Amino acid sequence: MVFKQLLDPVSFTYTYLIGDPLSKGAVIIDPVYEQVDRGLSVLREYGLSLRYVLETHVHADHITGANQLKAETAARSAVGQGCGAPGFDQQLVDDEEIGFGEEIIKVITTPGHTPGSVSFLWRDRIFTGDALLIGGCGRTDFQNGDARKLYHSVTEKLFTLAEETLVFPGHDYKGRRVSTIGEEKATNPRFFEKNEKEFVDLMANLNLPKPNRIEEAIPANKAGGPIVMISHRA
């Protein structure tokens, strides 16, 4: 298998590319618009054809490359049904399966950071977007976030996965690349030894600044992102 974890150094967003060398099918999770050419280059390097562009949620800190990747490939785009994002081809629901070649990605709805947040389970790893970060979680104070829902998404869905399941987050600001469900259950300060009320109180008092690009990012991302002139194919 081909597996790439790619970092956008401006937004600290992780984009993931998974490819099946037998069928030549591939998926990309959470692409950043400014990094589309990099993704296409990796596809060409391994001789892969992009089948799906998957989003864990409607992002507030960067613009998605979903529509641009669609324009340059034969891919379909997909996002959680609760995102209210009409610019995508497919609205994902809980337990839905996405196939490419012999590979299957399972959709796990994990609302809370946003109403439509989803995580993607593939083999021994889970791509959590902003629902669960390494040593943290996504904020819940805008875009109809709900701390109670996030608490239950993490503790009742993600934390019930096998402890050795690898956690690949949507962001990390300290250079960390991967964790495990067991590590997060035992050490994540947002959740460790906290009940629902304690978590909700903590999230209500983070007092974080608004993301720099929120005003342009949310409407652009609900539409699937911009498209510019097609330059190459993958």
Backbone as JSON, one array per atom type, in Angstrom:
{
  "sequence": "MVFKQLLDPVSFTYTYLIGDPLSKGAVIIDPVYEQVDRGLSVLREYGLSLRYVLETHVHADHITGANQLKAETAARSAVGQGCGAPGFDQQLVDDEEIGFGEEIIKVITTPGHTPGSVSFLWRDRIFTGDALLIGGCGRTDFQNGDARKLYHSVTEKLFTLAEETLVFPGHDYKGRRVSTIGEEKATNPRFFEKNEKEFVDLMANLNLPKPNRIEEAIPANKAGGPIVMISHRA",
  "N": [[0.82, -1.2, 0.0], [0.29, 2.32, -0.56], [0.97, 4.97, 1.5], [0.73, 8.22, 2.6], [1.51, 10.91, 4.69], [0.96, 14.21, 4.7], [2.01, 17.51, 5.23], [0.65, 20.76, 5.54], [2.38, 23.63, 5.91], [1.47, 26.13, 6.64], [-1.2, 26.17, 7.71], [-0.9, 24.04, 9.36], [-2.18, 21.72, 8.74], [-2.84, 18.29, 8.31], [-2.78, 16.27, 5.5], [-3.89, 13.29, 4.01], [-2.9, 10.6, 1.96], [-3.9, 7.68, 0.46], [-3.16, 4.78, -1.27], [-3.86, 2.07, -3.48], [-1.77, -0.19, -4.79], [-2.34, -2.3, -6.5], [-4.94, -2.09, -7.73], [-4.61, 0.49, -8.45], [-6.12, 2.53, -7.47], [-6.92, 5.43, -5.44], [-7.31, 7.49, -2.49], [-7.74, 10.76, -1.12], [-7.53, 12.5, 1.88], [-8.75, 15.36, 3.43], [-7.58, 17.58, 1.75], [-5.52, 20.44, 1.09], [-6.02, 23.49, -0.54], [-3.85, 25.04, -1.58], [-1.94, 23.12, -1.77], [-2.52, 21.31, -3.74], [-1.11, 20.66, -6.12], [1.07, 19.26, -5.09], [-0.17, 16.93, -4.11], [-1.13, 15.85, -6.52], [1.29, 15.32, -7.73], [2.32, 13.26, -6.13], [0.44, 11.27, -6.69], [0.99, 10.85, -9.42], [3.63, 9.95, -9.21], [3.37, 7.4, -8.1], [1.75, 6.19, -9.9], [-1.05, 6.3, -9.56], [-4.64, 6.53, -9.57], [-6.93, 8.93, -8.66], [-9.7, 8.29, -6.69], [-11.49, 9.12, -4.68], [-12.09, 12.16, -2.91], [-11.97, 12.98, 0.34], [-13.46, 14.59, 3.11], [-12.99, 15.43, 6.51], [-14.5, 17.32, 7.8], [-16.13, 20.56, 7.5], [-13.79, 22.87, 7.1], [-12.29, 25.56, 9.0], [-9.94, 26.92, 8.88], [-8.44, 26.71, 6.61], [-8.54, 26.5, 2.99], [-10.26, 24.08, 1.15], [-8.96, 21.68, -1.21], [-10.67, 20.15, -2.69], [-12.51, 20.51, -4.94], [-10.72, 21.34, -6.91], [-9.04, 19.11, -7.15], [-10.95, 17.28, -8.05], [-11.49, 18.43, -10.54], [-9.15, 17.93, -11.87], [-8.87, 15.23, -11.97], [-10.53, 11.99, -11.98], [-12.05, 11.89, -9.73], [-14.5, 11.56, -7.05], [-16.11, 13.68, -4.65], [-16.57, 13.81, -1.1], [-18.32, 14.32, 1.98], [-19.29, 14.7, 5.42], [-22.75, 14.16, 6.11], [-24.0, 15.92, 7.86], [-22.75, 18.35, 7.51], [-23.82, 20.31, 5.88], [-22.96, 20.96, 3.28], [-23.27, 21.61, 0.17], [-21.64, 21.49, -2.05], [-20.41, 19.09, -2.53], [-20.11, 15.77, -3.91], [-21.1, 13.56, -2.56], [-22.82, 12.72, 0.4], [-21.92, 11.73, 3.48], [-22.75, 9.08, 5.76], [-23.14, 7.51, 9.01], [-21.29, 4.53, 9.49], [-21.07, 4.03, 6.8], [-19.41, 2.67, 3.94], [-16.5, 3.15, 2.01], [-15.13, 2.23, -0.93], [-12.1, 1.41, -2.62], [-10.45, -0.18, -5.05], [-9.34, -3.1, -3.53], [-9.57, -2.12, -1.04], [-11.15, -0.77, 1.91], [-12.69, 1.95, 3.42], [-14.11, 2.96, 6.41], [-16.78, 4.97, 7.51], [-17.13, 6.92, 10.37], [-19.29, 8.71, 12.19], [-18.56, 11.61, 13.98], [-19.62, 13.91, 15.54], [-19.48, 17.25, 16.96], [-17.11, 18.94, 17.16], [-17.77, 20.12, 14.74], [-21.15, 19.95, 13.44], [-21.2, 18.05, 11.38], [-18.9, 16.54, 11.48], [-16.74, 13.84, 10.7], [-14.97, 10.73, 11.14], [-12.47, 8.62, 9.69], [-12.02, 5.24, 9.32], [-9.5, 3.04, 8.55], [-8.06, 0.04, 7.92], [-5.64, -0.41, 10.31], [-5.82, 2.09, 11.38], [-7.1, 5.35, 12.3], [-8.5, 8.26, 11.01], [-8.94, 11.25, 12.31], [-9.63, 13.9, 11.9], [-10.56, 16.96, 13.32], [-11.85, 16.05, 15.54], [-10.56, 14.43, 17.41], [-7.47, 15.21, 18.58], [-3.87, 14.96, 18.9], [-3.26, 14.77, 22.17], [-5.31, 16.58, 22.6], [-8.29, 18.21, 21.34], [-10.66, 19.29, 18.84], [-11.97, 22.63, 18.88], [-15.14, 23.9, 20.13], [-16.64, 26.17, 19.9], [-17.69, 27.59, 17.76], [-19.38, 27.54, 14.53], [-21.62, 26.0, 15.07], [-20.74, 24.14, 16.96], [-20.62, 21.59, 19.53], [-20.01, 20.78, 22.67], [-20.85, 18.7, 24.35], [-21.73, 16.73, 22.55], [-19.29, 16.23, 21.27], [-17.79, 15.13, 23.36], [-19.12, 12.69, 23.75], [-18.81, 11.58, 21.21], [-16.06, 11.1, 21.13], [-15.51, 9.59, 23.5], [-17.34, 7.46, 23.38], [-17.28, 6.44, 20.84], [-14.72, 6.74, 19.38], [-12.9, 6.07, 21.44], [-13.63, 3.5, 21.95], [-12.53, 1.92, 20.06], [-9.96, -0.47, 19.18], [-7.14, -0.39, 21.34], [-4.64, -0.26, 20.2], [-5.06, 0.98, 17.81], [-4.02, 3.26, 15.38], [-3.83, 6.75, 15.62], [-4.39, 9.32, 13.49], [-4.29, 12.66, 13.25], [-6.13, 15.68, 12.27], [-4.68, 17.99, 12.48], [-1.56, 19.16, 13.84], [0.32, 21.08, 16.02], [2.78, 20.87, 17.08], [4.52, 19.28, 15.78], [4.02, 16.58, 16.06], [3.11, 13.41, 14.78], [1.59, 11.03, 14.9], [-0.49, 9.07, 17.04], [-1.93, 6.79, 19.42], [-5.04, 5.1, 20.07], [-5.04, 4.01, 22.65], [-3.0, 5.53, 23.91], [-4.14, 8.11, 23.82], [-6.46, 7.77, 25.37], [-5.28, 7.37, 27.82], [-3.72, 9.62, 28.34], [-4.6, 12.05, 27.2], [-5.3, 15.3, 28.02], [-7.73, 16.6, 27.77], [-9.69, 14.72, 28.04], [-8.94, 12.67, 29.84], [-9.83, 11.15, 32.81], [-12.05, 12.8, 33.06], [-15.42, 13.76, 33.42], [-18.52, 14.24, 31.6], [-19.57, 16.83, 32.27], [-17.32, 18.15, 33.33], [-15.69, 18.19, 31.08], [-17.25, 19.76, 29.31], [-17.3, 22.18, 30.71], [-14.56, 22.81, 30.64], [-14.17, 23.15, 27.86], [-15.76, 25.36, 27.42], [-14.32, 27.41, 28.43], [-11.97, 27.96, 27.05], [-11.29, 30.2, 25.54], [-10.22, 30.93, 22.97], [-8.71, 32.59, 20.12], [-10.43, 33.6, 17.09], [-10.17, 31.56, 14.14], [-7.91, 32.63, 11.58], [-8.81, 32.65, 8.89], [-11.51, 32.18, 8.86], [-13.84, 33.51, 7.93], [-13.72, 33.5, 5.12], [-13.13, 30.85, 4.65], [-15.14, 28.99, 5.53], [-17.59, 29.39, 3.91], [-16.4, 28.93, 1.37], [-15.51, 26.31, 1.63], [-17.83, 24.85, 2.08], [-18.78, 24.87, -0.45], [-17.02, 23.24, -1.68], [-14.59, 24.26, -2.39], [-12.4, 26.31, -4.51], [-11.87, 26.38, -8.14], [-9.3, 26.39, -10.5], [-7.67, 26.99, -13.7], [-7.26, 23.95, -15.41], [-4.33, 22.06, -15.29], [-2.96, 19.66, -15.39], [-3.29, 16.05, -15.33], [-4.29, 13.3, -13.21]],
  "CA": [[0.0, 0.0, 0.0], [0.93, 3.63, -0.51], [0.39, 5.83, 2.53], [1.5, 9.45, 2.78], [1.01, 11.96, 5.57], [1.52, 15.42, 4.1], [1.74, 18.66, 6.08], [0.62, 22.13, 5.05], [3.09, 24.34, 6.98], [0.8, 27.37, 7.01], [-2.33, 25.87, 8.59], [-0.56, 22.85, 10.13], [-3.14, 20.68, 8.39], [-2.35, 17.04, 7.74], [-3.5, 15.64, 4.4], [-3.5, 11.88, 3.91], [-3.1, 9.95, 0.67], [-3.86, 6.23, 0.55], [-3.25, 4.22, -2.61], [-3.8, 0.62, -3.67], [-0.91, -0.38, -5.97], [-2.88, -3.33, -7.39], [-6.01, -1.5, -8.55], [-4.16, 1.85, -8.77], [-7.05, 3.51, -6.93], [-6.41, 6.18, -4.3], [-8.15, 8.51, -1.86], [-7.06, 11.82, -0.39], [-8.32, 13.01, 3.0], [-8.49, 16.73, 3.86], [-6.59, 18.29, 0.94], [-5.42, 21.9, 1.19], [-6.03, 24.03, -1.9], [-2.52, 25.48, -2.02], [-1.06, 21.95, -1.87], [-3.07, 20.37, -4.71], [-0.06, 20.17, -7.03], [1.86, 18.25, -4.38], [-0.95, 15.7, -4.12], [-1.13, 15.3, -7.88], [2.63, 14.81, -7.98], [2.44, 11.96, -5.47], [-0.37, 10.33, -7.48], [1.74, 10.51, -10.63], [4.83, 9.21, -8.82], [3.03, 6.0, -7.83], [0.87, 5.7, -10.94], [-2.36, 6.12, -8.95], [-5.79, 7.31, -10.04], [-7.7, 9.38, -7.5], [-11.11, 7.87, -6.73], [-12.3, 9.92, -3.74], [-11.57, 13.21, -2.04], [-12.77, 12.88, 1.56], [-13.26, 15.65, 4.1], [-13.46, 15.1, 7.84], [-15.5, 18.33, 8.19], [-15.95, 21.85, 6.84], [-12.68, 23.49, 7.84], [-12.36, 27.01, 9.2], [-8.6, 27.52, 8.89], [-7.82, 26.61, 5.29], [-9.47, 26.23, 1.89], [-10.1, 22.72, 0.64], [-8.61, 21.45, -2.6], [-11.55, 19.09, -3.21], [-13.0, 20.78, -6.29], [-9.59, 21.38, -7.83], [-8.65, 17.73, -7.39], [-11.98, 16.71, -8.91], [-11.34, 18.96, -11.89], [-7.93, 17.42, -12.49], [-8.9, 13.77, -11.92], [-11.87, 11.41, -12.11], [-12.48, 11.63, -8.36], [-15.71, 12.08, -6.43], [-15.86, 14.3, -3.36], [-17.52, 13.36, -0.08], [-18.23, 15.01, 3.26], [-20.35, 14.28, 6.32], [-24.09, 14.66, 5.78], [-24.37, 17.02, 8.75], [-21.95, 19.55, 7.27], [-24.52, 21.32, 5.1], [-21.99, 21.35, 2.25], [-23.86, 21.12, -1.08], [-20.67, 21.43, -3.14], [-19.79, 17.76, -2.6], [-20.88, 14.77, -4.64], [-21.64, 12.51, -1.69], [-23.03, 13.08, 1.8], [-21.59, 10.5, 4.18], [-23.5, 8.75, 6.98], [-22.45, 6.59, 9.92], [-21.06, 3.14, 9.07], [-20.93, 3.91, 5.34], [-18.12, 2.17, 3.51], [-15.99, 3.71, 0.77], [-14.21, 1.26, -1.48], [-11.22, 1.72, -3.75], [-9.76, -1.44, -5.22], [-9.69, -4.06, -2.49], [-9.52, -1.42, 0.24], [-12.39, -0.22, 2.42], [-12.64, 2.96, 4.49], [-15.39, 3.04, 7.11], [-17.13, 6.28, 8.03], [-17.64, 6.98, 11.73], [-19.69, 10.08, 12.47], [-18.02, 12.08, 15.25], [-20.01, 15.32, 15.65], [-19.12, 17.99, 18.15], [-16.32, 20.07, 16.67], [-18.84, 20.64, 13.88], [-22.23, 18.95, 13.41], [-21.0, 17.03, 10.37], [-17.57, 15.94, 11.56], [-16.63, 12.38, 10.61], [-13.64, 10.13, 11.16], [-12.35, 7.55, 8.69], [-11.29, 4.08, 9.81], [-8.91, 2.24, 7.48], [-7.13, -0.95, 8.46], [-5.29, -0.26, 11.73], [-5.68, 3.51, 11.7], [-8.28, 6.2, 12.27], [-8.22, 9.65, 10.65], [-9.93, 11.85, 13.2], [-9.91, 15.32, 11.66], [-10.39, 17.75, 14.55], [-12.59, 15.47, 16.66], [-9.55, 14.02, 18.39], [-6.11, 15.59, 18.23], [-2.89, 14.37, 19.82], [-3.24, 15.56, 23.4], [-6.33, 17.63, 22.58], [-9.45, 18.0, 20.48], [-11.09, 20.51, 18.19], [-12.79, 23.55, 19.66], [-16.59, 23.74, 19.91], [-17.26, 27.47, 20.17], [-18.23, 28.23, 16.56], [-19.87, 26.62, 13.51], [-22.58, 25.1, 15.73], [-20.08, 23.1, 17.73], [-21.36, 21.12, 20.7], [-19.04, 20.07, 23.5], [-21.43, 17.43, 24.84], [-21.67, 15.76, 21.45], [-17.9, 15.86, 21.04], [-17.4, 14.24, 24.44], [-19.67, 11.36, 23.49], [-18.19, 11.06, 19.99], [-14.72, 10.61, 21.43], [-15.47, 8.55, 24.54], [-18.2, 6.31, 23.09], [-17.0, 5.91, 19.5], [-13.29, 6.6, 19.1], [-12.2, 5.38, 22.52], [-14.02, 2.09, 21.99], [-11.71, 1.19, 19.1], [-8.82, -1.17, 19.78], [-6.19, 0.57, 21.88], [-3.48, -0.13, 19.31], [-5.43, 1.72, 16.61], [-3.23, 4.46, 15.18], [-4.6, 7.99, 15.49], [-3.8, 10.34, 12.62], [-5.16, 13.82, 13.44], [-6.24, 16.66, 11.2], [-3.67, 19.03, 12.71], [-0.74, 19.16, 15.04], [1.11, 22.3, 16.02], [4.03, 20.6, 17.76], [5.3, 18.35, 14.99], [3.68, 15.18, 16.32], [2.51, 12.86, 13.57], [0.68, 9.92, 15.12], [-0.66, 8.59, 18.4], [-2.8, 5.61, 19.42], [-6.24, 5.24, 20.91], [-4.65, 3.75, 24.03], [-2.27, 6.69, 24.43], [-5.05, 9.24, 24.03], [-7.31, 7.46, 26.51], [-4.51, 7.42, 29.06], [-2.93, 10.84, 28.56], [-5.17, 13.28, 26.62], [-5.82, 16.07, 29.16], [-9.11, 17.04, 27.57], [-10.62, 13.63, 28.34], [-8.5, 11.74, 30.88], [-10.46, 11.29, 34.13], [-13.04, 13.88, 33.04], [-16.78, 13.41, 33.04], [-19.08, 15.14, 30.58], [-19.66, 18.21, 32.77], [-15.97, 18.72, 33.42], [-15.23, 18.46, 29.71], [-18.02, 20.89, 28.78], [-16.8, 23.39, 31.38], [-13.23, 23.09, 30.11], [-14.29, 23.66, 26.5], [-16.41, 26.68, 27.47], [-13.41, 28.42, 28.97], [-10.69, 27.96, 26.33], [-11.02, 31.59, 25.15], [-9.3, 30.93, 21.83], [-9.03, 33.55, 19.07], [-11.04, 33.04, 15.9], [-9.23, 31.23, 13.07], [-7.66, 33.79, 10.73], [-9.47, 32.59, 7.59], [-12.83, 31.6, 9.05], [-14.9, 34.17, 7.16], [-13.65, 33.03, 3.74], [-12.95, 29.4, 4.55], [-16.36, 28.19, 5.7], [-18.4, 29.35, 2.69], [-15.66, 28.3, 0.27], [-15.4, 24.87, 1.85], [-19.15, 24.25, 1.87], [-18.92, 24.74, -1.9], [-16.0, 22.3, -2.16], [-13.35, 24.95, -2.74], [-12.34, 26.92, -5.85], [-11.26, 25.67, -9.26], [-8.58, 27.22, -11.46], [-7.43, 26.32, -14.97], [-6.69, 22.61, -15.32], [-2.98, 22.05, -15.85], [-2.48, 18.29, -15.57], [-4.23, 15.0, -14.95], [-3.76, 12.19, -12.4]],
  "C": [[0.86, 1.26, 0.0], [0.21, 4.44, 0.56], [1.29, 7.02, 2.75], [0.76, 10.39, 3.73], [1.73, 13.24, 5.17], [1.08, 16.64, 4.93], [1.67, 19.95, 5.28], [1.23, 23.01, 6.15], [2.43, 25.65, 7.41], [-0.32, 27.11, 8.02], [-2.06, 24.7, 9.52], [-1.6, 21.74, 9.93], [-2.41, 19.46, 7.85], [-3.33, 16.57, 6.66], [-2.98, 14.22, 4.26], [-3.85, 11.33, 2.54], [-2.91, 8.45, 0.88], [-4.05, 5.67, -0.85], [-3.11, 2.71, -2.61], [-2.98, 0.34, -4.92], [-1.42, -1.43, -6.94], [-3.95, -2.74, -8.31], [-5.64, -0.12, -9.07], [-5.14, 2.92, -8.29], [-6.48, 4.19, -5.7], [-7.49, 7.1, -3.75], [-7.23, 9.55, -1.22], [-8.02, 12.35, 0.66], [-7.83, 14.41, 3.37], [-7.4, 17.44, 3.05], [-6.66, 19.8, 1.14], [-5.26, 22.46, -0.22], [-4.64, 24.38, -2.41], [-1.56, 24.31, -2.22], [-1.57, 20.92, -2.89], [-1.99, 19.81, -5.63], [0.81, 19.11, -6.37], [1.12, 16.9, -4.38], [-0.97, 15.04, -5.48], [0.23, 14.7, -8.22], [2.83, 13.43, -7.35], [1.63, 10.91, -6.23], [0.38, 9.89, -8.73], [2.96, 9.64, -10.31], [4.54, 7.72, -8.65], [2.06, 5.42, -8.87], [-0.54, 5.45, -10.47], [-3.41, 7.0, -9.6], [-6.66, 7.66, -8.84], [-9.16, 9.02, -7.67], [-12.01, 8.75, -5.86], [-11.45, 11.01, -3.11], [-12.5, 13.26, -0.84], [-12.43, 14.02, 2.51], [-13.78, 15.18, 5.45], [-14.5, 16.1, 8.36], [-15.29, 19.56, 7.31], [-14.95, 22.65, 7.67], [-12.84, 25.01, 7.92], [-11.01, 27.69, 9.07], [-7.85, 27.37, 7.58], [-8.9, 26.33, 4.26], [-9.2, 24.84, 1.35], [-9.7, 22.7, -0.83], [-9.52, 20.45, -3.28], [-11.97, 19.35, -4.66], [-11.87, 20.81, -7.31], [-9.11, 19.97, -8.15], [-9.67, 17.02, -8.27], [-11.8, 17.16, -10.36], [-10.16, 18.36, -12.63], [-7.87, 15.89, -12.53], [-10.32, 13.29, -12.18], [-12.52, 11.19, -10.75], [-13.88, 12.17, -8.06], [-15.34, 12.69, -5.09], [-16.94, 13.89, -2.37], [-17.23, 14.04, 1.24], [-19.38, 14.51, 4.12], [-21.68, 14.94, 6.01], [-24.48, 15.87, 6.62], [-23.63, 18.31, 8.51], [-22.71, 20.66, 6.55], [-23.64, 21.87, 4.0], [-22.46, 20.83, 0.9], [-22.87, 21.0, -2.23], [-20.0, 20.08, -3.3], [-20.71, 16.77, -3.29], [-21.64, 13.82, -3.73], [-21.71, 13.0, -0.26], [-22.92, 11.81, 2.63], [-22.39, 10.33, 5.46], [-22.73, 7.7, 7.77], [-22.43, 5.17, 9.37], [-21.0, 2.95, 7.55], [-19.52, 3.43, 5.0], [-17.76, 2.73, 2.14], [-14.92, 2.75, 0.25], [-13.36, 1.83, -2.59], [-10.31, 0.52, -3.92], [-10.26, -2.44, -4.21], [-9.77, -3.41, -1.11], [-10.87, -0.81, 0.6], [-12.07, 0.8, 3.51], [-14.04, 3.05, 5.1], [-15.59, 4.43, 7.69], [-17.68, 6.13, 9.45], [-18.02, 8.44, 12.0], [-19.23, 10.46, 13.88], [-18.34, 13.56, 15.44], [-19.56, 15.94, 16.96], [-18.26, 19.18, 17.81], [-17.16, 20.84, 15.66], [-19.93, 19.58, 13.84], [-21.97, 17.8, 12.44], [-19.65, 16.35, 10.41], [-17.65, 14.42, 11.49], [-15.18, 11.98, 10.76], [-13.64, 8.97, 10.18], [-11.46, 6.44, 9.23], [-10.81, 3.25, 8.62], [-7.85, 1.32, 8.08], [-6.89, -0.7, 9.95], [-5.22, 1.2, 12.16], [-6.98, 4.27, 11.52], [-7.84, 7.63, 11.99], [-9.32, 10.49, 11.28], [-10.27, 13.3, 12.91], [-9.61, 16.12, 12.91], [-11.17, 17.19, 15.73], [-11.66, 15.06, 17.78], [-8.18, 14.39, 17.84], [-5.15, 14.89, 19.19], [-2.8, 15.27, 21.04], [-4.28, 16.66, 23.43], [-7.53, 17.22, 21.76], [-9.82, 19.33, 19.84], [-12.0, 21.34, 19.08], [-14.27, 23.39, 19.29], [-17.35, 25.05, 20.03], [-17.69, 28.23, 18.92], [-18.73, 27.15, 15.62], [-20.79, 25.55, 14.12], [-21.91, 23.92, 16.42], [-20.85, 22.77, 19.0], [-20.42, 20.26, 21.53], [-19.59, 18.75, 24.02], [-21.37, 16.36, 23.76], [-20.24, 15.31, 21.19], [-17.42, 14.89, 22.12], [-17.87, 12.81, 24.17], [-19.09, 10.75, 22.21], [-16.84, 10.43, 20.3], [-14.77, 9.43, 22.4], [-16.27, 7.31, 24.17], [-17.97, 5.71, 21.71], [-15.51, 5.68, 19.29], [-12.58, 5.8, 20.18], [-12.64, 3.93, 22.7], [-13.3, 1.27, 20.92], [-10.57, 0.49, 19.83], [-7.74, -0.18, 20.18], [-4.96, 0.75, 20.99], [-3.8, 0.59, 18.01], [-4.64, 3.01, 16.52], [-4.13, 5.66, 14.94], [-3.81, 8.98, 14.64], [-4.72, 11.56, 12.63], [-5.2, 14.74, 12.23], [-5.2, 17.76, 11.29], [-2.73, 18.58, 13.82], [0.23, 20.33, 14.94], [2.47, 22.11, 16.69], [4.88, 19.57, 17.01], [5.02, 16.89, 15.24], [2.86, 14.64, 15.15], [1.46, 11.79, 13.82], [0.65, 9.56, 16.6], [-1.41, 7.26, 18.31], [-4.01, 5.9, 20.29], [-5.87, 5.02, 22.38], [-3.91, 4.91, 24.67], [-3.2, 7.85, 24.73], [-5.99, 8.99, 25.2], [-6.57, 7.68, 27.82], [-3.89, 8.78, 29.36], [-3.58, 12.12, 28.05], [-5.82, 14.11, 27.72], [-7.24, 16.57, 28.99], [-10.11, 15.97, 28.05], [-10.23, 12.78, 29.55], [-9.11, 12.11, 32.24], [-11.42, 12.48, 34.2], [-14.4, 13.32, 32.67], [-17.31, 14.45, 32.05], [-19.11, 16.59, 31.05], [-18.3, 18.87, 32.85], [-15.42, 19.05, 32.04], [-15.95, 19.68, 29.14], [-17.54, 22.19, 29.41], [-15.43, 23.79, 30.85], [-13.34, 23.74, 28.73], [-14.91, 25.06, 26.46], [-15.47, 27.79, 27.9], [-12.04, 28.42, 28.3], [-10.29, 29.36, 25.89], [-9.99, 31.7, 24.03], [-9.68, 32.02, 20.83], [-9.67, 32.85, 17.88], [-9.96, 32.65, 14.89], [-9.12, 32.39, 12.08], [-8.52, 33.81, 9.47], [-10.93, 32.15, 7.68], [-13.89, 32.21, 8.14], [-14.88, 33.72, 5.69], [-13.67, 31.52, 3.64], [-14.27, 28.64, 4.61], [-17.24, 28.22, 4.45], [-17.7, 28.7, 1.51], [-15.65, 26.79, 0.42], [-16.76, 24.17, 1.76], [-19.41, 24.05, 0.38], [-17.9, 23.78, -2.5], [-14.7, 22.95, -2.57], [-13.35, 25.46, -4.17], [-11.75, 25.97, -6.89], [-10.53, 26.7, -10.12], [-8.33, 26.39, -12.72], [-6.75, 24.97, -14.76], [-5.34, 22.58, -16.0], [-2.47, 20.64, -16.13], [-3.49, 17.3, -15.05], [-3.52, 13.95, -14.1], [-4.81, 11.12, -12.28]]
}
